[in-house]
Every structure is written in C-alpha cells, then in structure tokens.
Amino acid sequence: MDYRARLKAIKFELPEFENRRARAPARVTEDEFEPPPLIPHAPVPVPAPVSKEVPAPPGSKHSRRNWLLAAAALSAAAGAALWSTQGAPEPAHRAIPLPFSDAVGMAWHDGLLHSIDGRRLLLYSIEAETGEVRALRKLPSASPGGLAASPEAFWSSELDGAIHEHANDAALTVRRSYRNADRSPTVLHWDGTHLWAADARTETVYQYKTGEALNPMRQYSFPGVRISGLHAADGKLWVLDGPKRELTRFQAKALAIVEDGADLSPWLAAGENPVGLAVREEMLWVITDRPARLHRIPLAKLRWRQAVGPVGSDAGP
C-alpha cells in the first residue's frame, strides 16, 4: 500500500477511536479499589506432620527415662509376684534339721516337742515349727530307749527293763522307777490316761495303768515288727515299723485288727531311720536319727491302704 492510501486510512480510523474513548467508563484509581466480598467455605484440613523416632544416644536423658520406666515395670512385676505368693499355702511336708544325733523317742508337752539325745543323755525341748531349741536338760538315765509325757511328768525307759517317771523340773528328778528284768521297753506313749510301752524282747505292746505299780490292762503281740513309734487314740493303735518305714493303724479291740497302713518312704530321704512319732492337730510328726531331722506330714496327704484283718493278739494282763 502506498503512503497516500495509508494516510487516508488513518484519517478514517482516528475519529472512530476518539469516539470509543469518550464512550468508555472513567478509570478507577488504586485508592478507590475495593476487593469483592469473599465467599465463606470450609477450611481445608492440613495433615499433621509425622515425626520419626530417632534412637537417643547412650547417656542422654531419653535413655535414662527409658531405663527408669523399664525398672519401674520390673518392680511392679516383682511386687505382683510377691503379692500373689503371700496367700499361697505353705508346703505340705517340712523337714527341719535338729542339732543332735542318735535321737530317742519323741513326745508333746506344754506345746513343745521333746526328744532325747541318746549319746549325750540330754532332753531337748523343741519349737516344732522352726526346730528352735527352747530348753536343754540332763536326763538321769544310762541307756534310754523311749520317751513319753503326761501333764505333770515325763516318762523314760531303759533297755535293762526299767521305766522311770520324772518330775517336770530342771533336774528331771526321778519320782518312781518300775523294773521288770524280763522286759526291754524301747518305745513309750501316754494316751491321756494310760502308759503304753513296746517291748523289743517280747515283740509286744503293753497298755499300763500307772500307780504304785504298772498294772497291765492289755497287750498285743506284733511278731516281726520292729516298733519305733506308738500312738493311741479313739480306740486305735498306731504302730510305726522303723526299718520298713511303715505306719499301720489297728483297731485296739480283743485283737489288734489292721485297719489301714501308709508307706512313709516318699517323705523321707534315703538312709533316714524313723525313731519316733507323734500325732497332733491333723499332723504327723516323725523324728529320724543320724542326723536327727523332724518331719511334719499332714495326715490328709498320706496314702492309706485299706487292709482289714487280725494281726496282733490280746493275751490279757
């Protein structure tokens, strides 16, 4: 296009441009500008930052805190275990060592168990639950074979046939002595009214009424039984065969009728020899020698074997 035609076009467009500018609205300055109202909407949730656990270096306060928490947990566990055992029943069987050997017999008196040290001729008074020696007295005897206790006296036997009644004093003073050269009493027992004696020579158990003389009331023969313990109560006679560790209960009638028996071996260590027994408050107490130990066995834990039949004979006085 030549310059004449271009000039002609500019002259034509210029008035039109001016006309459009006149018709346009006035310009709004920056100070007069107001933003349009915002439309409210729910906030957009922002995820929480995830922190990664970094192991604390040894010796830092975090490691000490973890150690304290672990120690507290262990202490709580130990406390719970201790609390759970406080109400637990004590063991059924107890074996309590005694400070002497060569034990001879045993008897209850004044809430204590008593036994003789046959080698040193001493009478021990023992707290049964702990084995603590509460008293120690010299026994005026040369060869003791058995021991019994009545409310006001002690009884001891000797292998030469003598049975002694002792006062319950510091010297165990002999009040009476009963002698029978044909007897060898090894085990004694007081049932509350009568004195019982097992004789090793005749293999016989005698029931005596005490007084100025020992008057036999009954006697039962047990051939082949080496008696090391006796107990009589409620019409029954308990006989302990020491070497066999066998405890047998008899009905003490005209004949000694076997009622039942129990083997004590499960409760005793190898080599222990029972030399005495006592029964009190649902407990069986057995003493052994070399070394001397006191065994506490609940009667309910014994395995009784039922066996009824006559064994001993009642030969009368």
C-alpha positions as a Markdown table, in Angstrom:
| # | Residue | x | y | z |
|---|---|---|---|---|
| 1 | Met | 0.0 | 0.0 | 0.0 |
| 2 | Asp | 1.4 | 3.5 | -1.0 |
| 3 | Tyr | 1.6 | 6.2 | 1.6 |
| 4 | Arg | -1.4 | 8.0 | 0.1 |
| 5 | Ala | -3.7 | 5.1 | 0.8 |
| 6 | Arg | -2.3 | 4.6 | 4.3 |
| 7 | Leu | -2.7 | 8.2 | 5.3 |
| 8 | Lys | -6.3 | 8.1 | 4.1 |
| 9 | Ala | -7.0 | 5.0 | 6.3 |
| 10 | Ile | -5.5 | 6.7 | 9.4 |
| 11 | Lys | -7.7 | 9.7 | 8.9 |
| 12 | Phe | -10.7 | 7.5 | 8.7 |
| 13 | Glu | -9.9 | 5.4 | 11.9 |
| 14 | Leu | -8.8 | 8.3 | 14.1 |
| 15 | Pro | -12.3 | 9.8 | 14.7 |
| 16 | Glu | -13.7 | 6.4 | 15.5 |
| 17 | Phe | -11.0 | 5.8 | 18.1 |
| 18 | Glu | -11.7 | 9.1 | 19.8 |
| 19 | Asn | -15.4 | 8.4 | 19.8 |
| 20 | Arg | -14.8 | 5.0 | 21.6 |
| 21 | Arg | -12.6 | 6.5 | 24.2 |
| 22 | Ala | -15.2 | 9.1 | 25.0 |
| 23 | Arg | -17.8 | 6.5 | 25.5 |
| 24 | Ala | -15.6 | 4.3 | 27.8 |
| 25 | Pro | -16.1 | 4.5 | 31.6 |
| 26 | Ala | -13.8 | 6.5 | 33.8 |
| 27 | Arg | -10.6 | 4.7 | 35.1 |
| 28 | Val | -10.7 | 3.6 | 38.7 |
| 29 | Thr | -7.7 | 4.6 | 40.8 |
| 30 | Glu | -5.9 | 2.2 | 43.1 |
| 31 | Asp | -7.2 | 4.0 | 46.2 |
| 32 | Glu | -10.7 | 3.6 | 45.1 |
| 33 | Phe | -10.5 | -0.1 | 44.5 |
| 34 | Glu | -12.4 | -2.4 | 46.9 |
| 35 | Pro | -12.0 | -6.2 | 46.6 |
| 36 | Pro | -15.1 | -8.2 | 46.1 |
| 37 | Pro | -16.6 | -9.9 | 49.1 |
| 38 | Leu | -15.2 | -13.4 | 49.9 |
| 39 | Ile | -17.5 | -16.4 | 49.8 |
| 40 | Pro | -17.1 | -18.4 | 53.0 |
| 41 | His | -16.2 | -22.1 | 52.7 |
| 42 | Ala | -15.0 | -25.0 | 55.0 |
| 43 | Pro | -11.3 | -25.0 | 55.9 |
| 44 | Val | -9.2 | -27.4 | 54.0 |
| 45 | Pro | -7.7 | -30.0 | 56.5 |
| 46 | Val | -3.9 | -29.9 | 56.8 |
| 47 | Pro | -2.3 | -33.3 | 57.6 |
| 48 | Ala | -0.3 | -33.3 | 60.9 |
| 49 | Pro | 3.4 | -33.7 | 60.4 |
| 50 | Val | 4.7 | -37.2 | 61.1 |
| 51 | Ser | 7.7 | -37.4 | 63.4 |
| 52 | Lys | 10.2 | -40.2 | 63.1 |
| 53 | Glu | 11.6 | -41.6 | 66.3 |
| 54 | Val | 15.3 | -41.3 | 66.4 |
| 55 | Pro | 17.2 | -43.5 | 69.0 |
| 56 | Ala | 18.6 | -41.4 | 71.8 |
| 57 | Pro | 22.4 | -41.7 | 72.2 |
| 58 | Pro | 23.6 | -43.5 | 75.2 |
| 59 | Gly | 23.7 | -41.5 | 78.4 |
| 60 | Ser | 21.1 | -39.0 | 77.2 |
| 61 | Lys | 18.1 | -38.1 | 79.3 |
| 62 | His | 15.9 | -40.1 | 77.0 |
| 63 | Ser | 17.8 | -43.3 | 77.6 |
| 64 | Arg | 17.7 | -42.7 | 81.3 |
| 65 | Arg | 14.0 | -42.1 | 81.1 |
| 66 | Asn | 13.5 | -45.4 | 79.3 |
| 67 | Trp | 15.7 | -47.2 | 81.8 |
| 68 | Leu | 13.7 | -45.8 | 84.7 |
| 69 | Leu | 10.4 | -46.9 | 83.0 |
| 70 | Ala | 11.8 | -50.4 | 82.5 |
| 71 | Ala | 13.0 | -50.6 | 86.1 |
| 72 | Ala | 9.5 | -49.5 | 87.3 |
| 73 | Ala | 7.9 | -52.1 | 85.2 |
| 74 | Leu | 10.2 | -54.8 | 86.6 |
| 75 | Ser | 9.5 | -53.6 | 90.2 |
| 76 | Ala | 5.8 | -53.7 | 89.5 |
| 77 | Ala | 6.0 | -57.3 | 88.2 |
| 78 | Ala | 8.1 | -58.4 | 91.2 |
| 79 | Gly | 5.6 | -56.8 | 93.5 |
| 80 | Ala | 2.7 | -58.5 | 91.8 |
| 81 | Ala | 4.5 | -61.9 | 92.1 |
| 82 | Leu | 5.2 | -61.3 | 95.8 |
| 83 | Trp | 1.6 | -60.3 | 96.4 |
| 84 | Ser | 0.4 | -63.4 | 94.6 |
| 85 | Thr | 2.5 | -65.6 | 96.8 |
| 86 | Gln | 1.6 | -64.1 | 100.2 |
| 87 | Gly | -1.7 | -66.0 | 100.2 |
| 88 | Ala | -0.2 | -69.2 | 98.9 |
| 89 | Pro | -0.3 | -72.2 | 101.3 |
| 90 | Glu | 2.9 | -73.4 | 102.9 |
| 91 | Pro | 4.4 | -76.6 | 101.7 |
| 92 | Ala | 2.6 | -79.8 | 102.9 |
| 93 | His | 5.8 | -81.5 | 104.1 |
| 94 | Arg | 8.6 | -79.9 | 106.1 |
| 95 | Ala | 11.9 | -81.5 | 107.2 |
| 96 | Ile | 13.5 | -79.5 | 110.0 |
| 97 | Pro | 17.2 | -80.3 | 110.9 |
| 98 | Leu | 17.8 | -80.8 | 114.6 |
| 99 | Pro | 21.1 | -80.1 | 116.4 |
| 100 | Phe | 21.8 | -83.6 | 117.7 |
| 101 | Ser | 22.1 | -87.2 | 116.5 |
| 102 | Asp | 21.1 | -90.5 | 118.0 |
| 103 | Ala | 17.5 | -89.3 | 118.7 |
| 104 | Val | 15.5 | -91.4 | 121.1 |
| 105 | Gly | 11.7 | -91.1 | 121.1 |
| 106 | Met | 9.5 | -88.0 | 121.0 |
| 107 | Ala | 6.6 | -86.6 | 122.9 |
| 108 | Trp | 4.4 | -83.4 | 123.1 |
| 109 | His | 4.4 | -81.5 | 126.3 |
| 110 | Asp | 3.4 | -77.8 | 127.0 |
| 111 | Gly | 3.2 | -77.1 | 123.3 |
| 112 | Leu | 6.7 | -78.2 | 122.6 |
| 113 | Leu | 8.2 | -81.4 | 121.1 |
| 114 | His | 10.7 | -83.3 | 123.2 |
| 115 | Ser | 13.3 | -85.8 | 122.3 |
| 116 | Ile | 16.4 | -87.4 | 123.8 |
| 117 | Asp | 19.9 | -87.2 | 122.6 |
| 118 | Gly | 20.8 | -90.8 | 123.3 |
| 119 | Arg | 24.5 | -90.3 | 123.1 |
| 120 | Arg | 24.8 | -87.3 | 125.4 |
| 121 | Leu | 21.8 | -88.2 | 127.5 |
| 122 | Leu | 20.1 | -84.8 | 127.0 |
| 123 | Leu | 16.4 | -84.0 | 126.8 |
| 124 | Tyr | 15.7 | -81.4 | 124.1 |
| 125 | Ser | 12.6 | -79.2 | 124.2 |
| 126 | Ile | 12.0 | -78.0 | 120.6 |
| 127 | Glu | 9.7 | -75.5 | 118.9 |
| 128 | Ala | 8.2 | -77.9 | 116.3 |
| 129 | Glu | 7.6 | -75.4 | 113.5 |
| 130 | Thr | 11.1 | -74.0 | 113.5 |
| 131 | Gly | 13.4 | -76.6 | 115.2 |
| 132 | Glu | 14.5 | -73.9 | 117.7 |
| 133 | Val | 15.8 | -75.5 | 121.0 |
| 134 | Arg | 13.8 | -73.9 | 123.9 |
| 135 | Ala | 15.3 | -75.9 | 126.7 |
| 136 | Leu | 18.0 | -78.5 | 127.4 |
| 137 | Arg | 18.2 | -80.7 | 130.4 |
| 138 | Lys | 20.3 | -83.6 | 131.6 |
| 139 | Leu | 18.4 | -86.9 | 131.7 |
| 140 | Pro | 19.3 | -89.2 | 134.7 |
| 141 | Ser | 19.4 | -92.3 | 132.6 |
| 142 | Ala | 22.1 | -94.7 | 131.5 |
| 143 | Ser | 20.6 | -96.2 | 128.3 |
| 144 | Pro | 17.3 | -94.5 | 127.3 |
| 145 | Gly | 15.0 | -96.4 | 125.0 |
| 146 | Gly | 11.8 | -94.4 | 124.9 |
| 147 | Leu | 10.1 | -91.2 | 125.9 |
| 148 | Ala | 6.6 | -90.1 | 126.9 |
| 149 | Ala | 5.0 | -87.1 | 128.6 |
| 150 | Ser | 1.9 | -86.8 | 130.8 |
| 151 | Pro | 0.5 | -83.5 | 132.0 |
| 152 | Glu | 2.7 | -83.5 | 135.2 |
| 153 | Ala | 5.6 | -85.8 | 134.3 |
| 154 | Phe | 8.0 | -87.2 | 131.8 |
| 155 | Trp | 8.5 | -91.0 | 131.3 |
| 156 | Ser | 11.6 | -92.7 | 130.1 |
| 157 | Ser | 12.5 | -96.3 | 129.6 |
| 158 | Glu | 15.8 | -98.2 | 129.7 |
| 159 | Leu | 16.9 | -101.3 | 127.8 |
| 160 | Asp | 17.5 | -103.1 | 131.1 |
| 161 | Gly | 13.8 | -103.3 | 131.8 |
| 162 | Ala | 13.3 | -100.0 | 133.8 |
| 163 | Ile | 10.6 | -97.4 | 133.3 |
| 164 | His | 11.1 | -94.1 | 135.1 |
| 165 | Glu | 8.6 | -91.3 | 136.0 |
| 166 | His | 10.4 | -87.9 | 136.1 |
| 167 | Ala | 9.2 | -84.7 | 137.6 |
| 168 | Asn | 9.0 | -81.8 | 135.2 |
| 169 | Asp | 11.8 | -79.8 | 136.8 |
| 170 | Ala | 15.2 | -78.7 | 135.8 |
| 171 | Ala | 16.8 | -81.9 | 137.0 |
| 172 | Leu | 14.1 | -84.3 | 135.7 |
| 173 | Thr | 14.0 | -85.8 | 139.1 |
| 174 | Val | 13.0 | -89.5 | 139.2 |
| 175 | Arg | 9.8 | -89.9 | 141.2 |
| 176 | Arg | 9.3 | -93.6 | 140.6 |
| 177 | Ser | 11.0 | -96.5 | 138.9 |
| 178 | Tyr | 9.4 | -99.7 | 137.7 |
| 179 | Arg | 11.6 | -102.6 | 136.8 |
| 180 | Asn | 11.0 | -105.9 | 135.1 |
| 181 | Ala | 14.0 | -108.0 | 134.3 |
| 182 | Asp | 12.1 | -109.9 | 131.6 |
| 183 | Arg | 11.2 | -106.8 | 129.6 |
| 184 | Ser | 13.1 | -104.4 | 127.4 |
| 185 | Pro | 10.9 | -101.4 | 126.8 |
| 186 | Thr | 12.1 | -99.4 | 123.8 |
| 187 | Val | 9.1 | -97.1 | 122.9 |
| 188 | Leu | 6.7 | -95.3 | 125.2 |
| 189 | His | 3.5 | -93.3 | 124.7 |
| 190 | Trp | 1.0 | -91.6 | 127.0 |
| 191 | Asp | -2.6 | -91.6 | 125.7 |
| 192 | Gly | -4.0 | -89.2 | 128.3 |
| 193 | Thr | -4.9 | -91.9 | 130.9 |
| 194 | His | -2.6 | -94.9 | 130.3 |
| 195 | Leu | 1.0 | -95.5 | 129.5 |
| 196 | Trp | 1.8 | -97.7 | 126.5 |
| 197 | Ala | 5.2 | -99.5 | 126.1 |
| 198 | Ala | 6.6 | -101.5 | 123.2 |
| 199 | Asp | 8.9 | -104.3 | 124.3 |
| 200 | Ala | 11.7 | -105.3 | 121.9 |
| 201 | Arg | 12.4 | -108.6 | 123.6 |
| 202 | Thr | 8.8 | -110.0 | 123.5 |
| 203 | Glu | 7.7 | -108.0 | 120.4 |
| 204 | Thr | 4.6 | -107.0 | 122.4 |
| 205 | Val | 2.9 | -103.7 | 123.1 |
| 206 | Tyr | 1.5 | -103.2 | 126.6 |
| 207 | Gln | -1.1 | -100.8 | 128.0 |
| 208 | Tyr | -0.4 | -99.9 | 131.6 |
| 209 | Lys | -2.4 | -98.3 | 134.4 |
| 210 | Thr | 0.1 | -96.3 | 136.4 |
| 211 | Gly | 0.2 | -96.0 | 140.2 |
| 212 | Glu | 2.3 | -97.7 | 142.8 |
| 213 | Ala | 2.9 | -100.4 | 140.2 |
| 214 | Leu | 2.5 | -100.7 | 136.5 |
| 215 | Asn | -0.6 | -102.8 | 136.0 |
| 216 | Pro | -1.0 | -104.2 | 132.5 |
| 217 | Met | -4.5 | -103.6 | 131.0 |
| 218 | Arg | -4.0 | -105.0 | 127.5 |
| 219 | Gln | -1.2 | -106.4 | 125.4 |
| 220 | Tyr | -0.9 | -107.0 | 121.7 |
| 221 | Ser | 1.7 | -109.2 | 120.0 |
| 222 | Phe | 3.4 | -108.0 | 116.8 |
| 223 | Pro | 5.8 | -110.7 | 115.7 |
| 224 | Gly | 8.5 | -109.5 | 113.2 |
| 225 | Val | 7.6 | -105.8 | 113.7 |
| 226 | Arg | 10.5 | -103.6 | 114.9 |
| 227 | Ile | 8.4 | -100.9 | 116.6 |
| 228 | Ser | 9.9 | -97.4 | 116.7 |
| 229 | Gly | 6.8 | -95.3 | 117.4 |
| 230 | Leu | 3.4 | -95.6 | 119.1 |
| 231 | His | 0.2 | -93.5 | 119.2 |
| 232 | Ala | -3.1 | -94.5 | 120.8 |
| 233 | Ala | -6.4 | -92.5 | 120.4 |
| 234 | Asp | -10.1 | -93.1 | 119.7 |
| 235 | Gly | -9.8 | -96.8 | 120.0 |
| 236 | Lys | -7.0 | -97.1 | 117.5 |
| 237 | Leu | -3.4 | -98.0 | 117.9 |
| 238 | Trp | -0.8 | -96.6 | 115.5 |
| 239 | Val | 2.4 | -98.6 | 115.1 |
| 240 | Leu | 5.5 | -97.4 | 113.2 |
| 241 | Asp | 7.9 | -100.1 | 111.9 |
| 242 | Gly | 11.1 | -98.0 | 111.6 |
| 243 | Pro | 13.2 | -100.2 | 109.3 |
| 244 | Lys | 10.3 | -100.7 | 106.9 |
| 245 | Arg | 9.1 | -97.1 | 107.2 |
| 246 | Glu | 5.6 | -98.4 | 107.5 |
| 247 | Leu | 2.9 | -96.8 | 109.6 |
| 248 | Thr | -0.1 | -99.1 | 110.4 |
| 249 | Arg | -3.3 | -98.3 | 112.2 |
| 250 | Phe | -5.1 | -101.0 | 114.2 |
| 251 | Gln | -8.4 | -101.2 | 115.9 |
| 252 | Ala | -7.4 | -101.9 | 119.5 |
| 253 | Lys | -10.1 | -104.4 | 120.4 |
| 254 | Ala | -9.8 | -108.0 | 121.7 |
| 255 | Leu | -7.5 | -108.4 | 118.8 |
| 256 | Ala | -5.4 | -105.7 | 117.1 |
| 257 | Ile | -7.3 | -105.6 | 113.8 |
| 258 | Val | -5.5 | -103.9 | 110.9 |
| 259 | Glu | -7.4 | -101.0 | 109.5 |
| 260 | Asp | -5.0 | -99.4 | 107.1 |
| 261 | Gly | -1.4 | -98.5 | 106.5 |
| 262 | Ala | 0.8 | -95.9 | 104.8 |
| 263 | Asp | 4.3 | -96.0 | 103.5 |
| 264 | Leu | 6.4 | -93.1 | 104.8 |
| 265 | Ser | 9.3 | -93.6 | 102.3 |
| 266 | Pro | 8.1 | -90.9 | 99.9 |
| 267 | Trp | 8.5 | -88.3 | 102.8 |
| 268 | Leu | 11.9 | -89.4 | 104.0 |
| 269 | Ala | 15.4 | -89.2 | 102.4 |
| 270 | Ala | 17.5 | -92.2 | 101.6 |
| 271 | Gly | 19.1 | -93.6 | 104.8 |
| 272 | Glu | 16.8 | -91.8 | 107.3 |
| 273 | Asn | 15.7 | -94.1 | 110.1 |
| 274 | Pro | 12.4 | -93.2 | 111.9 |
| 275 | Val | 12.8 | -93.5 | 115.7 |
| 276 | Gly | 9.7 | -91.8 | 117.0 |
| 277 | Leu | 6.3 | -90.4 | 116.0 |
| 278 | Ala | 3.6 | -88.1 | 117.4 |
| 279 | Val | 0.2 | -87.1 | 116.1 |
| 280 | Arg | -1.3 | -83.7 | 116.8 |
| 281 | Glu | -3.9 | -81.4 | 115.1 |
| 282 | Glu | -4.1 | -83.4 | 111.8 |
| 283 | Met | -0.3 | -83.5 | 111.6 |
| 284 | Leu | 2.0 | -86.5 | 111.8 |
| 285 | Trp | 5.4 | -85.7 | 113.3 |
| 286 | Val | 8.3 | -88.2 | 112.6 |
| 287 | Ile | 11.8 | -87.9 | 114.0 |
| 288 | Thr | 14.8 | -89.6 | 112.4 |
| 289 | Asp | 18.3 | -90.1 | 113.6 |
| 290 | Arg | 21.8 | -89.8 | 112.2 |
| 291 | Pro | 21.3 | -86.9 | 111.5 |
| 292 | Ala | 18.2 | -86.0 | 113.5 |
| 293 | Arg | 15.5 | -84.4 | 111.5 |
| 294 | Leu | 11.9 | -83.6 | 112.3 |
| 295 | His | 9.4 | -84.2 | 109.6 |
| 296 | Arg | 5.9 | -82.6 | 109.6 |
| 297 | Ile | 3.5 | -84.5 | 107.3 |
| 298 | Pro | -0.3 | -83.7 | 107.0 |
| 299 | Leu | -2.3 | -86.8 | 107.7 |
| 300 | Ala | -4.6 | -85.9 | 104.8 |
| 301 | Lys | -1.6 | -86.3 | 102.4 |
| 302 | Leu | -0.8 | -89.8 | 103.5 |
| 303 | Arg | -1.8 | -92.6 | 101.1 |
| 304 | Trp | -3.6 | -95.0 | 103.3 |
| 305 | Arg | -4.0 | -98.6 | 102.0 |
| 306 | Gln | -7.1 | -100.3 | 103.3 |
| 307 | Ala | -6.4 | -103.7 | 104.7 |
| 308 | Val | -8.7 | -105.2 | 107.4 |
| 309 | Gly | -7.7 | -108.4 | 109.2 |
| 310 | Pro | -6.5 | -109.5 | 112.7 |
| 311 | Val | -2.8 | -109.3 | 113.3 |
| 312 | Gly | -2.0 | -108.9 | 117.0 |
| 313 | Ser | -3.4 | -110.9 | 119.8 |
| 314 | Asp | -4.8 | -109.8 | 123.1 |
| 315 | Ala | -3.3 | -112.1 | 125.7 |
| 316 | Gly | -4.6 | -110.2 | 128.6 |
| 317 | Pro | -2.6 | -109.0 | 131.6 |
